[in-house]
Amino acid sequence: DRAGYKKKLNIANFGTSFEQREDLYFSPSFSLKFETLETSSTASTLLKKQEGDYYDLVFNYGLYYDKRNQTFSPTDGYSSNFRQELPLYSNNYSIKNSYDYKVYNQFADDWIGSASFFIKTVNSLGSEDVRVSERIVLPARKLRGFASGKIGPKDKNEFIGGNYASSLNFSLSLPTLLPELENFDFNLFADAANVWGIDYDSKLDDSGSIRSSTGL
């Protein structure tokens, strides 16, 4: 009702994760997917062309470098996370890449600042377009104040995701605000993000519309 299409996905994963070197973790996995994609009567003609069944066997891996001083509520250091999804067999080949970098710094007492940069891409490896269910939507945690998947390109007034997404996030803890409430954390934040790129119709591109939010 909201997106013009519906997907049914069955997936089986097998993988592992281990410390390859000090603070460097390698996470390989295999995923077998069977997806059924249905479109509504209000969907565009180009979107309806993608209706059908899809099979995918993909190899995923991640390289995670963790130099934070602690895993829970870090106050210093940084983390760097690169992930890639490579299709081994598919009837709609595409490759995904993502990178997420976060840095932390303690200024004084318990005032802790953090900043993060995130980028993700998906590109078709053949003549076919990236199917709509594989397009990138931005998680709500990357753009606070916005619903997940509700920014970027539209097809007939429906958000359909894009080929690219990026975000920049800043946060500052406020430890002296209502210190008697030990079960609450208060933070000031500022976010900026964008989702753009549509391979089947460049007119739907939304690369010039950067969204931002700030709050407590």
mmCIF file of C-alpha atoms in Angstrom, residues 78-207:
data_model
loop_
_atom_site.group_PDB
_atom_site.id
_atom_site.type_symbol
_atom_site.label_atom_id
_atom_site.label_comp_id
_atom_site.label_asym_id
_atom_site.label_seq_id
_atom_site.Cartn_x
_atom_site.Cartn_y
_atom_site.Cartn_z
ATOM 1 C CA TYR A 78 37.403 4.653 16.257
ATOM 2 C CA SER A 79 35.920 1.783 14.254
ATOM 3 C CA SER A 80 36.058 1.128 10.514
ATOM 4 C CA ASN A 81 33.677 -1.310 8.823
ATOM 5 C CA PHE A 82 33.731 -2.304 5.131
ATOM 6 C CA ARG A 83 31.258 -4.829 3.701
ATOM 7 C CA GLN A 84 30.751 -6.233 0.205
ATOM 8 C CA GLU A 85 28.152 -8.555 -1.333
ATOM 9 C CA LEU A 86 29.194 -10.461 -4.461
ATOM 10 C CA PRO A 87 26.695 -12.510 -6.529
ATOM 11 C CA LEU A 88 27.812 -16.037 -7.415
ATOM 12 C CA TYR A 89 24.581 -16.969 -9.178
ATOM 13 C CA SER A 90 21.567 -14.755 -9.826
ATOM 14 C CA ASN A 91 18.982 -13.903 -12.457
ATOM 15 C CA ASN A 92 19.556 -10.227 -11.629
ATOM 16 C CA TYR A 93 23.239 -9.642 -10.852
ATOM 17 C CA SER A 94 24.246 -6.679 -8.703
ATOM 18 C CA ILE A 95 27.097 -5.854 -6.343
ATOM 19 C CA LYS A 96 26.794 -4.005 -3.034
ATOM 20 C CA ASN A 97 29.448 -2.077 -1.122
ATOM 21 C CA SER A 98 29.189 -0.234 2.195
ATOM 22 C CA TYR A 99 31.565 1.603 4.505
ATOM 23 C CA ASP A 100 30.872 2.895 8.025
ATOM 24 C CA TYR A 101 33.418 4.895 10.035
ATOM 25 C CA LYS A 102 32.877 6.096 13.622
ATOM 26 C CA VAL A 103 35.150 8.089 15.931
ATOM 27 C CA TYR A 104 34.785 8.926 19.640
ATOM 28 C CA ASN A 105 36.423 11.509 21.895
ATOM 29 C CA GLN A 106 35.979 12.477 25.550
ATOM 30 C CA PHE A 107 36.318 16.223 26.099
ATOM 31 C CA ALA A 108 35.872 16.735 29.842
ATOM 32 C CA ASP A 109 34.307 14.738 32.660
ATOM 33 C CA ASP A 110 31.687 12.608 30.893
ATOM 34 C CA TRP A 111 31.186 14.851 27.853
ATOM 35 C CA ILE A 112 31.649 12.439 24.967
ATOM 36 C CA GLY A 113 31.491 13.447 21.332
ATOM 37 C CA SER A 114 31.127 11.124 18.367
ATOM 38 C CA ALA A 115 31.046 11.467 14.604
ATOM 39 C CA SER A 116 30.305 8.933 11.887
ATOM 40 C CA PHE A 117 30.364 8.711 8.109
ATOM 41 C CA PHE A 118 28.389 6.107 6.150
ATOM 42 C CA ILE A 119 28.149 5.335 2.446
ATOM 43 C CA LYS A 120 26.537 2.458 0.542
ATOM 44 C CA THR A 121 26.251 1.634 -3.163
ATOM 45 C CA VAL A 122 24.522 -0.965 -5.335
ATOM 46 C CA ASN A 123 25.229 -1.379 -9.052
ATOM 47 C CA SER A 124 24.001 -3.778 -11.700
ATOM 48 C CA LEU A 125 26.627 -6.037 -13.288
ATOM 49 C CA GLY A 126 24.569 -6.665 -16.417
ATOM 50 C CA SER A 127 22.207 -4.902 -18.771
ATOM 51 C CA GLU A 128 19.269 -5.209 -16.372
ATOM 52 C CA ASP A 129 18.417 -2.585 -13.767
ATOM 53 C CA VAL A 130 18.916 -3.152 -10.051
ATOM 54 C CA ARG A 131 15.626 -4.588 -8.833
ATOM 55 C CA VAL A 132 13.621 -2.369 -6.552
ATOM 56 C CA SER A 133 13.890 -4.680 -3.526
ATOM 57 C CA GLU A 134 17.704 -4.489 -3.737
ATOM 58 C CA ARG A 135 17.868 -0.707 -3.853
ATOM 59 C CA ILE A 136 19.282 1.192 -0.910
ATOM 60 C CA VAL A 137 17.132 2.802 1.757
ATOM 61 C CA LEU A 138 18.621 4.741 4.638
ATOM 62 C CA PRO A 139 18.017 3.349 8.155
ATOM 63 C CA ALA A 140 16.210 5.691 10.547
ATOM 64 C CA ARG A 141 19.210 5.682 12.903
ATOM 65 C CA LYS A 142 21.292 7.349 10.166
ATOM 66 C CA LEU A 143 18.848 10.251 9.821
ATOM 67 C CA ARG A 144 17.014 10.734 13.104
ATOM 68 C CA GLY A 145 13.601 12.344 12.811
ATOM 69 C CA PHE A 146 12.891 10.712 9.429
ATOM 70 C CA ALA A 147 11.118 7.401 8.854
ATOM 71 C CA SER A 148 13.260 4.633 7.373
ATOM 72 C CA GLY A 149 13.057 4.563 3.571
ATOM 73 C CA LYS A 150 11.210 7.871 3.311
ATOM 74 C CA ILE A 151 13.831 9.968 1.531
ATOM 75 C CA GLY A 152 15.328 9.773 -1.941
ATOM 76 C CA PRO A 153 13.929 9.022 -5.417
ATOM 77 C CA LYS A 154 10.211 8.541 -5.989
ATOM 78 C CA ASP A 155 8.347 6.646 -8.702
ATOM 79 C CA LYS A 156 4.721 7.796 -8.918
ATOM 80 C CA ASN A 157 5.008 9.405 -5.472
ATOM 81 C CA GLU A 158 6.373 6.194 -3.901
ATOM 82 C CA PHE A 159 9.846 6.053 -2.351
ATOM 83 C CA ILE A 160 11.791 3.300 -4.141
ATOM 84 C CA GLY A 161 15.323 3.689 -2.752
ATOM 85 C CA GLY A 162 18.376 4.496 -4.832
ATOM 86 C CA ASN A 163 21.706 3.230 -6.082
ATOM 87 C CA TYR A 164 23.636 5.329 -3.560
ATOM 88 C CA ALA A 165 23.198 6.565 0.015
ATOM 89 C CA SER A 166 25.406 8.473 2.440
ATOM 90 C CA SER A 167 25.093 10.095 5.843
ATOM 91 C CA LEU A 168 27.092 12.229 8.269
ATOM 92 C CA ASN A 169 26.231 12.111 11.971
ATOM 93 C CA PHE A 170 27.400 14.049 15.033
ATOM 94 C CA SER A 171 26.463 13.477 18.662
ATOM 95 C CA LEU A 172 27.412 14.974 22.054
ATOM 96 C CA SER A 173 26.444 13.442 25.382
ATOM 97 C CA LEU A 174 25.043 15.629 28.180
ATOM 98 C CA PRO A 175 25.960 13.901 31.466
ATOM 99 C CA THR A 176 24.977 16.796 33.738
ATOM 100 C CA LEU A 177 21.407 17.000 32.452
ATOM 101 C CA LEU A 178 19.139 15.479 35.115
ATOM 102 C CA PRO A 179 21.919 13.346 36.703
ATOM 103 C CA GLU A 180 19.445 11.725 39.101
ATOM 104 C CA LEU A 181 17.894 9.857 36.148
ATOM 105 C CA GLU A 182 20.558 7.183 35.855
ATOM 106 C CA ASN A 183 18.553 5.099 33.386
ATOM 107 C CA PHE A 184 18.465 7.882 30.779
ATOM 108 C CA ASP A 185 21.094 9.174 28.368
ATOM 109 C CA PHE A 186 20.789 12.644 26.861
ATOM 110 C CA ASN A 187 22.509 13.626 23.615
ATOM 111 C CA LEU A 188 22.586 16.522 21.214
ATOM 112 C CA PHE A 189 22.719 15.345 17.615
ATOM 113 C CA ALA A 190 22.984 16.664 14.071
ATOM 114 C CA ASP A 191 22.490 14.459 11.002
ATOM 115 C CA ALA A 192 22.682 14.989 7.245
ATOM 116 C CA ALA A 193 21.998 12.365 4.580
ATOM 117 C CA ASN A 194 20.926 11.651 1.031
ATOM 118 C CA VAL A 195 19.712 8.776 -1.147
ATOM 119 C CA TRP A 196 20.086 9.161 -4.900
ATOM 120 C CA GLY A 197 20.610 7.442 -8.259
ATOM 121 C CA ILE A 198 18.094 5.470 -10.357
ATOM 122 C CA ASP A 199 19.589 3.477 -13.225
ATOM 123 C CA TYR A 200 16.350 2.889 -15.158
ATOM 124 C CA ASP A 201 15.247 6.556 -15.222
ATOM 125 C CA SER A 202 17.660 9.441 -14.562
ATOM 126 C CA LYS A 203 14.709 11.842 -14.299
ATOM 127 C CA LEU A 204 13.847 10.276 -10.943
ATOM 128 C CA ASP A 205 17.270 11.075 -9.494
ATOM 129 C CA ASP A 206 17.220 13.042 -6.240
ATOM 130 C CA SER A 207 20.924 13.788 -5.835
#
